[in-house]
Coordinates of C-alpha atoms and ligand atoms in Angstrom, one line a residue:
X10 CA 29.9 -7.8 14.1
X11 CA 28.9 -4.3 13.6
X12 CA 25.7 -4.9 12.8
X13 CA 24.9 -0.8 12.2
X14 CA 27.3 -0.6 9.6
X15 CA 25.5 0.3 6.0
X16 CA 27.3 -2.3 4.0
X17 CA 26.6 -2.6 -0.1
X18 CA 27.2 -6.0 -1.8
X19 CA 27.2 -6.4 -5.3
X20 CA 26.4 -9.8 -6.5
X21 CA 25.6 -10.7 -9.8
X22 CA 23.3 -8.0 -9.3
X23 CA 23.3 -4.8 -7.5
X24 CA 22.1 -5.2 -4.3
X25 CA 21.9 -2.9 -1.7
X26 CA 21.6 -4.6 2.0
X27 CA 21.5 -2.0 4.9
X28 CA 21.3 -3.0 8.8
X29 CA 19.9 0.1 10.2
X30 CA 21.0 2.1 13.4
X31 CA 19.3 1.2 16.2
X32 CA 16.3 2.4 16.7
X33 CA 13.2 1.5 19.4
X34 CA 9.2 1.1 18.0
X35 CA 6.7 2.4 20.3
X36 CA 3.5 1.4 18.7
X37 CA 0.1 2.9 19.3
X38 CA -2.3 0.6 19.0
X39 CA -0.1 -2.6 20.3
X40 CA -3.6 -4.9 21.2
X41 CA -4.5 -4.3 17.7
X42 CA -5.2 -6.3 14.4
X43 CA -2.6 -4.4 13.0
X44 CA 0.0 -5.1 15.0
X45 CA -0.4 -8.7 15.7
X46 CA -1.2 -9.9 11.5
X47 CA 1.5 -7.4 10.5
X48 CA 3.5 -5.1 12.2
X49 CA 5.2 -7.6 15.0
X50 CA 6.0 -10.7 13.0
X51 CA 7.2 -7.7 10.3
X52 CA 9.8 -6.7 12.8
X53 CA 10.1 -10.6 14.2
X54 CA 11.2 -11.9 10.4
X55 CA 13.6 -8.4 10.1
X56 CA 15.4 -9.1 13.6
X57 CA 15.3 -13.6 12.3
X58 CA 17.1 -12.0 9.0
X59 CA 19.8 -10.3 10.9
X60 CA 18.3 -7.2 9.5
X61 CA 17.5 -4.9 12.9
X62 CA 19.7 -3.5 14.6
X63 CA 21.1 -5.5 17.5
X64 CA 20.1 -2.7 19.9
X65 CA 16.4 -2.9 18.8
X66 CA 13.4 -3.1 21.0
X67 CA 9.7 -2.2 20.8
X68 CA 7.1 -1.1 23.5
X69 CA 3.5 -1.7 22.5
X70 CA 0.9 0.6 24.1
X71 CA -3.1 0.5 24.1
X72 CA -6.0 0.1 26.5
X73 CA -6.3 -3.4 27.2
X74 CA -4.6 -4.1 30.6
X75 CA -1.7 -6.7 30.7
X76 CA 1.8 -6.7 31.6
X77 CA 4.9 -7.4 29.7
X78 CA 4.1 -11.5 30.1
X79 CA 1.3 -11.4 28.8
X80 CA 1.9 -9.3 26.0
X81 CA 4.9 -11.4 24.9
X82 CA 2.8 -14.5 25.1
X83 CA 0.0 -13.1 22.5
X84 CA 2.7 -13.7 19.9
X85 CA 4.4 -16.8 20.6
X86 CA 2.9 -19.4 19.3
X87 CA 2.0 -17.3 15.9
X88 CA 6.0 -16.0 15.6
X89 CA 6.9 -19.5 16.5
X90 CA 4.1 -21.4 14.1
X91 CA 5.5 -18.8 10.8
X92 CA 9.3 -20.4 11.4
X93 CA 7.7 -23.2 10.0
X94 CA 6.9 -27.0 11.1
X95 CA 10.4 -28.2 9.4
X96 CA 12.5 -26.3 11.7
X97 CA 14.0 -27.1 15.1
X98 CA 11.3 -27.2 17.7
X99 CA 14.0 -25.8 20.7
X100 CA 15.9 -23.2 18.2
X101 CA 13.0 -21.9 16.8
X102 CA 11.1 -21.4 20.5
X103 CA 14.8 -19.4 21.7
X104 CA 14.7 -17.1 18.9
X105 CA 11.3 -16.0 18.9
X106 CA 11.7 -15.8 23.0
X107 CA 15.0 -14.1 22.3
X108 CA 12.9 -11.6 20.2
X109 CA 9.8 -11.3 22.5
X110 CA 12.3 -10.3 24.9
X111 CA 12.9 -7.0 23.5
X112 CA 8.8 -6.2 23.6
X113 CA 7.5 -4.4 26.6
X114 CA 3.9 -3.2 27.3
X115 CA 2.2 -0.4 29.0
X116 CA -2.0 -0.1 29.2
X117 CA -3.4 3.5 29.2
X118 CA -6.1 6.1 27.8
X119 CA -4.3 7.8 25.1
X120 CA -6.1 10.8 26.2
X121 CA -4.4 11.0 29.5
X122 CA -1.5 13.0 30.3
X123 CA -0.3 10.4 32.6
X124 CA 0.2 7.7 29.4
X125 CA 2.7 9.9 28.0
X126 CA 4.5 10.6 31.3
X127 CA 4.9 6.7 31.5
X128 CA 6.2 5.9 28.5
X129 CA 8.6 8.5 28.6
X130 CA 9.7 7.0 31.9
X131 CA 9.9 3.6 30.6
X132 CA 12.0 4.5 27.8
X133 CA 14.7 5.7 29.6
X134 CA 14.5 3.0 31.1
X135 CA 15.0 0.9 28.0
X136 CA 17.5 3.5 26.2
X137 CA 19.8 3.1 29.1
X138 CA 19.4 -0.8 28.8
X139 CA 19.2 -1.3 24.9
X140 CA 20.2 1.4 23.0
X141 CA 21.6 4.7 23.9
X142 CA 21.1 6.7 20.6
X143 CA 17.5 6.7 22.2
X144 CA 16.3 6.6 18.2
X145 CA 12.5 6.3 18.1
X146 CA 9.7 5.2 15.9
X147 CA 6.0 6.2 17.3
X148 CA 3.7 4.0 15.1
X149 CA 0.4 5.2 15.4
X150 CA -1.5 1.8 14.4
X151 CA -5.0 2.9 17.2
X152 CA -8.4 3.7 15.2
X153 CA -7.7 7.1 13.0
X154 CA -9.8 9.2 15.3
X155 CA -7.2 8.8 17.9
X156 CA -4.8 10.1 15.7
X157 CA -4.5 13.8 16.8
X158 CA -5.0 13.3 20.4
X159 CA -1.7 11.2 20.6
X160 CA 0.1 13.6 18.5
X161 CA -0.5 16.0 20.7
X162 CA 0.6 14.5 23.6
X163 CA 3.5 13.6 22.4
X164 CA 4.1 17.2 21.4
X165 CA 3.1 18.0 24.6
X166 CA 5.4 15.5 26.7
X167 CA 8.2 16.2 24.8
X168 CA 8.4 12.8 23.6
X169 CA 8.3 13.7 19.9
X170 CA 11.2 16.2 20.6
X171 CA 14.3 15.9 18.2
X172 CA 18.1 17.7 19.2
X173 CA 18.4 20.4 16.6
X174 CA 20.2 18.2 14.4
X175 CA 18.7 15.1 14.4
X176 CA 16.1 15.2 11.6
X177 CA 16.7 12.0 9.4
X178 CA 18.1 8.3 10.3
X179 CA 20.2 8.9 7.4
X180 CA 23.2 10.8 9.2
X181 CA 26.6 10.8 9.8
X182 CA 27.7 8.6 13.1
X183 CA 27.1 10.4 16.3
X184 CA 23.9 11.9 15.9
X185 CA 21.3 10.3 18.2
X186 CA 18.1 11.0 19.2
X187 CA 15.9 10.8 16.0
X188 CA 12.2 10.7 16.3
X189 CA 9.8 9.9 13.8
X190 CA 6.4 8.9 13.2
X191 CA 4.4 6.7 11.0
X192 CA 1.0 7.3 10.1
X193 CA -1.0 4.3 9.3
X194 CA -3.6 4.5 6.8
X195 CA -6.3 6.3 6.9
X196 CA -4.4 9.3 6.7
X197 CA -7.9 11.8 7.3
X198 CA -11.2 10.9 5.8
X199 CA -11.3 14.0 3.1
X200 CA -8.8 16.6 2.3
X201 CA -9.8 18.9 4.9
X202 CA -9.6 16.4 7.7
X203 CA -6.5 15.0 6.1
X204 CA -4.6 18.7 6.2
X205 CA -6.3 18.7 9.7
X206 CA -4.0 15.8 10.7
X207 CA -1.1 17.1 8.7
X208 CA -0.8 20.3 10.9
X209 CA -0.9 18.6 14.2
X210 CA 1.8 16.4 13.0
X211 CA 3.5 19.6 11.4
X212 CA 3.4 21.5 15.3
X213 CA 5.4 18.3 16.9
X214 CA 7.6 17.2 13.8
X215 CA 8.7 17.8 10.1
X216 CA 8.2 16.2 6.6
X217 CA 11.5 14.3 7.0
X218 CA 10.0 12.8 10.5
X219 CA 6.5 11.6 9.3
X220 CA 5.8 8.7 7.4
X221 CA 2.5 8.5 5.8
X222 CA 2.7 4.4 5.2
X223 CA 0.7 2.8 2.3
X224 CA 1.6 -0.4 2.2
X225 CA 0.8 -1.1 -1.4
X226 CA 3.7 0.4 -2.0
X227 CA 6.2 -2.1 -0.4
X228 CA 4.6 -4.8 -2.0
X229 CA 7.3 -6.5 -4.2
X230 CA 5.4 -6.1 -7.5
X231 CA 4.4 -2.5 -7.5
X232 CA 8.6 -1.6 -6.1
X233 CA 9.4 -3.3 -9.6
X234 CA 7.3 -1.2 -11.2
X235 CA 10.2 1.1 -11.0
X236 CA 13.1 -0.7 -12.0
X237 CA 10.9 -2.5 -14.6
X238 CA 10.8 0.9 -16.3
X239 CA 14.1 2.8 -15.3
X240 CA 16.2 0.1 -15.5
X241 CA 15.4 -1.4 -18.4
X242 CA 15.7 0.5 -22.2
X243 CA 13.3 -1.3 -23.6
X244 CA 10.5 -0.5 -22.0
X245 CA 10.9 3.5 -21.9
X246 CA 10.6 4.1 -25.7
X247 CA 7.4 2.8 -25.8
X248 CA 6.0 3.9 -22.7
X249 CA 3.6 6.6 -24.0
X250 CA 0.4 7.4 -25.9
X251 CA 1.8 6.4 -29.3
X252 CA 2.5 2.2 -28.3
X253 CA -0.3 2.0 -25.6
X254 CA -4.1 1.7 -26.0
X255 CA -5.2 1.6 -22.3
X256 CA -4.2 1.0 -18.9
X257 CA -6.1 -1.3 -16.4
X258 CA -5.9 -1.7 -12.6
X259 CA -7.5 -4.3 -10.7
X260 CA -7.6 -4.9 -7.0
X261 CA -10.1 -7.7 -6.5
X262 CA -10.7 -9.5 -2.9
X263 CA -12.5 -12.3 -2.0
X264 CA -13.3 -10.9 1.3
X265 CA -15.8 -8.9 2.7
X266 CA -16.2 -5.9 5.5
X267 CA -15.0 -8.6 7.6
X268 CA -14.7 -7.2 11.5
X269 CA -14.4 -3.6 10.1
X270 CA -17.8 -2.0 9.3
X271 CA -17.7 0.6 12.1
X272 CA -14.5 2.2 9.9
X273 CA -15.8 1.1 6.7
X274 CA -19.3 2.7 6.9
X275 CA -17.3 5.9 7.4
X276 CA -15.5 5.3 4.7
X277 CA -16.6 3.3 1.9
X278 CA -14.5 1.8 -0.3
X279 CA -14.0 5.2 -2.7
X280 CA -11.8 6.1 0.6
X281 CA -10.5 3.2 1.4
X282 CA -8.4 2.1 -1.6
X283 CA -8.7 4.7 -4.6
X284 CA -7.3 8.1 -2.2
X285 CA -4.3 5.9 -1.7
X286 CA -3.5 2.1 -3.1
X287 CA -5.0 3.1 -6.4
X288 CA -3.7 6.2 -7.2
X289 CA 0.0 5.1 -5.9
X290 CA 0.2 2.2 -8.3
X291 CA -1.0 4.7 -10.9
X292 CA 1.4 7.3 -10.4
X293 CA 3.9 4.2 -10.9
X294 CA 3.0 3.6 -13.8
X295 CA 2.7 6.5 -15.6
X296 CA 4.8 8.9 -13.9
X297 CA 8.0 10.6 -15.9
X298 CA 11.3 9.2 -14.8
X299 CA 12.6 10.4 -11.9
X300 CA 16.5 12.1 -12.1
X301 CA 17.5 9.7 -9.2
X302 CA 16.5 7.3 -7.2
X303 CA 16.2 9.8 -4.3
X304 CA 13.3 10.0 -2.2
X305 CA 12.3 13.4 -2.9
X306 CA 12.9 12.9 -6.4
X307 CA 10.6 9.7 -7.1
X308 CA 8.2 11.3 -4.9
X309 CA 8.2 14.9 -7.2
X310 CA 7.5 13.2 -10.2
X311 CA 4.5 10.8 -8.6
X312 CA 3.0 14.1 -7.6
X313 CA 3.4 15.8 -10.7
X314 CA 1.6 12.8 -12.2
X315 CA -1.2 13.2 -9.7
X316 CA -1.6 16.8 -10.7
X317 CA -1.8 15.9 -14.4
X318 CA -4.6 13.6 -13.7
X319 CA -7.7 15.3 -15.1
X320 CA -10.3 15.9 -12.1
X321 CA -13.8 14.3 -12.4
X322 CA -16.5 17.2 -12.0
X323 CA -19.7 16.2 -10.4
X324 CA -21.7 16.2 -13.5
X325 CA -19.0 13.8 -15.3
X326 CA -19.3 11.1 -12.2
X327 CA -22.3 9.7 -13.4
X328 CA -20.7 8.4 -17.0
X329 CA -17.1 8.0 -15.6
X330 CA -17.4 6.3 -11.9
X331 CA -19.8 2.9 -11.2
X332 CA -20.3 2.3 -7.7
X333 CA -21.5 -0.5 -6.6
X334 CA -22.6 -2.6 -3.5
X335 CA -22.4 -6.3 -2.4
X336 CA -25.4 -8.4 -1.9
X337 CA -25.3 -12.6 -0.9
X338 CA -23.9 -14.5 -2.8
X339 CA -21.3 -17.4 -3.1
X340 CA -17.8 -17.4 -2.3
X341 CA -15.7 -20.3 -2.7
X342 CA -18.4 -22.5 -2.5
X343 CA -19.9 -20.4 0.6
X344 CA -23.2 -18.9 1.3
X345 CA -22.3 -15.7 2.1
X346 CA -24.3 -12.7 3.2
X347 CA -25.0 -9.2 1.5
X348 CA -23.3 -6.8 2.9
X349 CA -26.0 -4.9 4.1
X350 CA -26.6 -8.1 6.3
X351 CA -23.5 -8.0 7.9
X352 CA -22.8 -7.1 11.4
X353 CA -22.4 -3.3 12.3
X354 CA -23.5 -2.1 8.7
X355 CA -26.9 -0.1 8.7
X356 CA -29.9 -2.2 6.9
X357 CA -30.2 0.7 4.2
X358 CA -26.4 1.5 4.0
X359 CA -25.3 3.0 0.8
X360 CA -22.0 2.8 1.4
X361 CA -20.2 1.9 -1.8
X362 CA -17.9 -1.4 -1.4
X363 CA -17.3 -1.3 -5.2
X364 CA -15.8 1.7 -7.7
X365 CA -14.6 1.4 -11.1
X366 CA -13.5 4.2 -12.9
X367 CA -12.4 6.3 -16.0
X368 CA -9.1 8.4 -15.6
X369 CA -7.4 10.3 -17.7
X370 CA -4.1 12.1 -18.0
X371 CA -3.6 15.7 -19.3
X372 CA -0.1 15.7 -19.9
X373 CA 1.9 14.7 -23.6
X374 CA 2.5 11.2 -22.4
X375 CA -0.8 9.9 -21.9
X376 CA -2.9 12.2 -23.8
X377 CA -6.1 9.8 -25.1
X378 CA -5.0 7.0 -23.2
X379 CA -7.4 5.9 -20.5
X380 CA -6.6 4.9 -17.3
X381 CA -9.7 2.6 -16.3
X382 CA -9.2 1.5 -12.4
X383 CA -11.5 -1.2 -10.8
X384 CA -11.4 -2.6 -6.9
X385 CA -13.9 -4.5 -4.8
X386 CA -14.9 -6.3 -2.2
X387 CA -16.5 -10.2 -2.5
X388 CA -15.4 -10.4 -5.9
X389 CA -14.9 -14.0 -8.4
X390 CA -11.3 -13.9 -6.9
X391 CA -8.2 -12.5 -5.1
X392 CA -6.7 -10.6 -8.0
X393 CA -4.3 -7.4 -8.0
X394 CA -3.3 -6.5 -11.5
X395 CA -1.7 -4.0 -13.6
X396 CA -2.7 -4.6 -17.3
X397 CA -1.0 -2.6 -19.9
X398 CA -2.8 -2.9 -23.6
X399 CA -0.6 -1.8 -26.5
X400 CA -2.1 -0.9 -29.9
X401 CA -2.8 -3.1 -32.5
X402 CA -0.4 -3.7 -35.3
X403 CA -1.1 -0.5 -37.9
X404 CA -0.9 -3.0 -41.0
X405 CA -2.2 -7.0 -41.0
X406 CA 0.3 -8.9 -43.5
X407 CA -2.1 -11.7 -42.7
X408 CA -4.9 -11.0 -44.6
X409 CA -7.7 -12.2 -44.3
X410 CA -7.0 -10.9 -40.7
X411 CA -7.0 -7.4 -40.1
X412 CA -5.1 -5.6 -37.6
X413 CA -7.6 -5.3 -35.0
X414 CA -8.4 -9.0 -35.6
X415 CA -4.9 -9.4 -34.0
X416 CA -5.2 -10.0 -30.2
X417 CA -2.9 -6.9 -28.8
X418 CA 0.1 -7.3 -26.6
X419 CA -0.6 -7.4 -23.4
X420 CA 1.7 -7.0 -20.3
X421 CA 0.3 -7.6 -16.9
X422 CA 2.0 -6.6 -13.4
X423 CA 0.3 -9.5 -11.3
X424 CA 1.0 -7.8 -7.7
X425 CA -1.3 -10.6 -5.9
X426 CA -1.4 -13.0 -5.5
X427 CA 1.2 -14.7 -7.5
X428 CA 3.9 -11.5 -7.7
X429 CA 5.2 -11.7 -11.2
X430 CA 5.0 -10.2 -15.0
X431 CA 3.8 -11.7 -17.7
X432 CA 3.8 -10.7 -21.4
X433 CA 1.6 -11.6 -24.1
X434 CA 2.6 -12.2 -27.6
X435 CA 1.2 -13.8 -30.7
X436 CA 3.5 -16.1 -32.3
X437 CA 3.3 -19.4 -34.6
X438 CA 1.5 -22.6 -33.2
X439 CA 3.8 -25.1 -33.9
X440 CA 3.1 -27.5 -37.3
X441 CA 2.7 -27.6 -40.9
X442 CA 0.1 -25.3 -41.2
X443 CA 0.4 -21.2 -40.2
X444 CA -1.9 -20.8 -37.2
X445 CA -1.3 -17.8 -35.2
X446 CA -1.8 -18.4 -30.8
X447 CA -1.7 -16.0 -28.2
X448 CA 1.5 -17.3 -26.1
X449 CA 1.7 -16.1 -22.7
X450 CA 5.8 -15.0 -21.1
X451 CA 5.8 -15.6 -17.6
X452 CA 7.7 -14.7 -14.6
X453 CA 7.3 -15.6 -11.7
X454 CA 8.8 -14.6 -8.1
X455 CA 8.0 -18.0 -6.7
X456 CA 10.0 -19.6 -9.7
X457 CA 13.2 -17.9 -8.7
X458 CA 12.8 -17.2 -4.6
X459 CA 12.7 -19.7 -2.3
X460 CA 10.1 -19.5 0.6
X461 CA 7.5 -16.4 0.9
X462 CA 8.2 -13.1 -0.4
X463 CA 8.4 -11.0 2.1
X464 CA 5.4 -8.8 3.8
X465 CA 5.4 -5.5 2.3
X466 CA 5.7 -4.1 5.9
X467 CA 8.6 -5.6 6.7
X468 CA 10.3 -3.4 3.3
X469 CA 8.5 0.0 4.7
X470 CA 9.5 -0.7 8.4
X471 CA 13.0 -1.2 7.5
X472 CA 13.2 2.0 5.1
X473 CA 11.7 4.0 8.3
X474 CA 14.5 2.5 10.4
X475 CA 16.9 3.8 7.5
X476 CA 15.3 7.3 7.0
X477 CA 14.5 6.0 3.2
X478 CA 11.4 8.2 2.7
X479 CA 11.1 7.0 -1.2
X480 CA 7.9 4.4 -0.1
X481 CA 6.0 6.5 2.1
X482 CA 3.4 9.5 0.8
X483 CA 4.7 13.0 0.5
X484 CA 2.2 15.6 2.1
X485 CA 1.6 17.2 -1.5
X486 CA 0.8 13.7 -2.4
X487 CA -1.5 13.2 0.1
X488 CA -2.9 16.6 -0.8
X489 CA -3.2 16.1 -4.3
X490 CA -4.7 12.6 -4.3
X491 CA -7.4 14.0 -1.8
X492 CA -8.1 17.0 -3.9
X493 CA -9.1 13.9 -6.6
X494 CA -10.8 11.7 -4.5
X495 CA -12.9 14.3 -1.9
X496 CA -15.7 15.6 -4.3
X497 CA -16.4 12.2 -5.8
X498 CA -17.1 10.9 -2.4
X499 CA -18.9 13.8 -1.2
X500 CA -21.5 13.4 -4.2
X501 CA -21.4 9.5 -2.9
X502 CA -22.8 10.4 0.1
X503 CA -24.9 13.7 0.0
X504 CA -28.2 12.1 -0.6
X505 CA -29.4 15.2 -2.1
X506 CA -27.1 14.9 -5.1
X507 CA -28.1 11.4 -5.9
X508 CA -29.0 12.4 -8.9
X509 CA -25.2 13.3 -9.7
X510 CA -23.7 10.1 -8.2
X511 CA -26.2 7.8 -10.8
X512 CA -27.7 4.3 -9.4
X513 CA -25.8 2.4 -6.6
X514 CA -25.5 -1.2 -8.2
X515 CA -26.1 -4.1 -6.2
X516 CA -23.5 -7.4 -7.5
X517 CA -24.2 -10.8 -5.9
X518 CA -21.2 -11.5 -4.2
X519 CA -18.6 -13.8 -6.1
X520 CA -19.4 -12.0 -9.3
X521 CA -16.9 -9.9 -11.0
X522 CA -18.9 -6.6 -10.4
X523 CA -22.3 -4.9 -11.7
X524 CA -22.7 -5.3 -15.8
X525 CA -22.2 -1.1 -15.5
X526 CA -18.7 -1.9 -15.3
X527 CA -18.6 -3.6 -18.3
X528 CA -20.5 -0.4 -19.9
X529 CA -18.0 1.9 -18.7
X530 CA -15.5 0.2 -21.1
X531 CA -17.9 -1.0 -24.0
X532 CA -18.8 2.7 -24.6
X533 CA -15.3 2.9 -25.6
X534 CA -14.9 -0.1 -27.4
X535 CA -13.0 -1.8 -25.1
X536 CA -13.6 -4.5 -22.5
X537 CA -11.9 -5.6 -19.4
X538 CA -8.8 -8.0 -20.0
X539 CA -9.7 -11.3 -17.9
X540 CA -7.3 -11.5 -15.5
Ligands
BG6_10 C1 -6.4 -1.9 3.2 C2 -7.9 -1.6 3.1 O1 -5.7 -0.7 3.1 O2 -6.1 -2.7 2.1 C3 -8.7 -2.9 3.2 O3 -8.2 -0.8 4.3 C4 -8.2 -3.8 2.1 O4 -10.0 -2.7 3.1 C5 -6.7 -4.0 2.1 O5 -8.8 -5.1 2.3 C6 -6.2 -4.8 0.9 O6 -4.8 -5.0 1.1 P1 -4.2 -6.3 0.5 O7 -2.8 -6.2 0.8 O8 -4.9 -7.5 1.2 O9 -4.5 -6.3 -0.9

């Protein structure tokens, strides 16, 4: 079978399944979190589904010393343990050994020439062996600050070279040799460091190489964000300031700082999820339609969206952003500790590990609608949600009610952790008399897919193997969403303008937030929609 044949089926539905060209993953950053929760049984479930390239394989490199062996055998029992307890001891062990053969391993100090000059060597190694395109992914998955050093040395080693012509996956048969690189998040900690990192990647590769990864955005939810409003005519018409009261985003967790509060003390939550998952579901959801479904131009009009968000100026942050920290409280029927108590994070931190916030956008769309986005850490519940509030009815037939005595319609895009949409409508409560109820449409993914949806890294690791850049930031994007986010958490964290960046709230954990939050919307006469 050729298996790196783009092939389109049409079933019932339009459906577009690609097998991409071959292509090798040299990940930065192999001992990693990252790369054993996510990024190897991504590429273990892709190569199970038939979906990589037969003439795949990946070479992890980091500082821990171990061989191939030993590398290999850190997965197995997870790969082999997510194939399920139901299926065949023997089969599943071969497959995920058939996979774990394609992994190889090299220990080094990424700030050492000699690192580079081994990899290189092993790879032709491996190209001559697996795949002689010699098509490669560097996935730089190491702590951010490593970043630039490792771009440079690949620039330097030549690794990160490209034949003149070899720019994009996308490309006629023949053309080989194809580097690229994805960035993991965080991509820079402001927008000067950010534009730092973006001209060291700009010296060893172009736009069409680098791919800025957010992985909100392969999550299946926010992808049907899109075809929820472009391929549907329903929706579109009343898309806009004249049908819609407000727009509410929510990403809630149940955990804490976890293992992470060396990076998170850096960053603070602000950082952490507005610059990118935020601000990417928002430009979703309110951006124009694109003319295609082209990479560049779903990715012009999410910018142009970004641009027509109104900035917050210092003095405004105090009325329009709440930031809050957590302090003990319960989780799930746990004691848990404040996280000022947890390990790594200074007794007297400041750092924020709650925002919510009051957007607005100056264009003719969405002028007077307010955008209010929310997301925290040891929060009442796991809970992503896109809520979209629609006006009231302008006249109440059903006096004594009047139209704001009418609960609006509300349509929620549930992105975690049930993926679905759900719409609510009044309607009639069944029986004699005429009582009015709030009726709740549903959908479901699990209702109509069988088995897990799929990790939303396995989507963006396949699109990099395909040269799809349509998930993955756009420097401008980048850029722009910086340029929003920067001065908000520089007031943060300047103690001297503490005055500017109002009271940090302290929320037990468990709770849905400091009361402020509430406020933010009250003062509007709005509140929250429970989610
Ligand atoms: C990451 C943040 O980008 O997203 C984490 O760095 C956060 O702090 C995580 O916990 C949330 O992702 P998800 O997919 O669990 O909602």
């Amino acid at each position: 079978m050729a298996l790196t044949q783009t092939t389109l089926n049409i079933r019932g539905t339009f459906c577009i399944e690609t097998i991409p060209k071959p292509a090798s993953f040299i990940i930065f950053g192999a001992s990693g979190d990252l790369t054993h929760r996510k990024l190897i049984p991504s590429l273990f479930f892709l190569y199970q589904k038939a979906l990589l390239s037969e003439h795949f394989y990946i070479h992890g490199c980091a500082r821990t010393q171990m061989d191939d062996e030993k590398f290999r055998a850190s997965f197995f029992d997870k790969l082999k343990e997510s194939l399920g307890k139901s299926s065949d001891t023997k089969a599943s062990g071969n497959t995920v050994k058939s996979f774990l053969n394609r992994c190889f391993y090299i220990a080094g100090d990424y700030n050492s020439e000699n690192l580079y000059i081994n990899i290189k060597n092993r790879l032709v190694e491996l190209d001559k062996k697996f795949q002689k395109e010699k098509n490669h992914i560097f996935y730089l998955a190491t702590p951010p600050s490593l970043y630039i050093p490792i771009v440079q040395h690949l620039g330097k080693s030549g690794l990160s070279d490209t034949p003149p012509n070899a720019g994009a996956f996308r490309r006629p048969h023949g053309e080989r040799g194809r580097t690229c690189i994805i960035v993991e998040k965080p991509f820079g900690r402001d927008l000067e460091s950010a534009r730092k990192l973006d001209s060291e990647l700009k010296k060893v590769s172009k736009e069409e190489q680098i791919y800025r990864i957010d992985h909100y955005l392969g999550k299946e939810t926010v992808q049907n964000i899109l075809l929820f409003r472009f391929a549907n005519s329903i929706f579109e018409p009343i898309w806009n300031r004249r049908y819609i009261d407000n727009i509410q985003i929510t990403v809630a967790e149940l955990l804490g700082v976890e293992h992470r509060a060396g990076y998170f003390e850096q960053a603070g939550l602000l950082r952490d999820m507005f610059q990118n998952h935020m601000l990417q579901m928002l430009s979703l959801v309110a951006m124009e339609p694109p003319i295609s479904f082209d990479a560049n131009r779903v990715r012009d009009e999410k910018v142009k969206l970004l641009r027509a968000i109104t900035p917050i100026q210092p003095h405004e942050i105090r009325d329009r952003v709440i930031r809050a920290q957590y302090g003990k409280g319960t989780i799930e029927g746990r004691e848990v500790p404040a996280y000022r108590d947890e390990k790594g994070v200074a007794p007297d931190s400041t750092v924020e590990t709650y925002v919510a916030m009051k957007l607005s956008i100056d264009n003719w769309r969405w002028q007077g609608v307010p955008f209010y986005l929310r997301a925290g850490k040891r929060l009442a519940k796991k809970s992503s949600k896109i809520v979209i509030t629609f006006k009231n009815v302008p006249h109440s037939m059903f006096q004594p009610l009047r139209p704001e005595d009418l609960e609006p319609n509300i349509l929620i895009f549930h992105v975690q952790p049930e993926e679905g949409i759900s719409l609510r409508i009044l309607a009639k409560r069944p029986g004699p008399k005429l009582c009015m109820d709030t009726l709740e449409m549903v959908f479901r993914y699990s209702d109509v897919i069988e088995g897990e949806l799929p990790d939303a890294y396995e989507r963006l690791l396949l699109d990099c193997m395909l040269g799809d850049q349509t998930l993955f930031i756009r420097n401008d994007d980048m850029e722009v969403s910086w340029s929003l986010i920067t001065p908000i958490a520089e007031v943060f964290e300047d103690k001297s303008k503490a005055s500017l960046a109002g009271t940090l709230h302290i929320y037990p954990a468990g709770s849905w937030g400091p009361v402020a939050t509430e406020e933010l919307l009250q003062k509007d006469g709005r509140s929250w929609v429970r989610i």
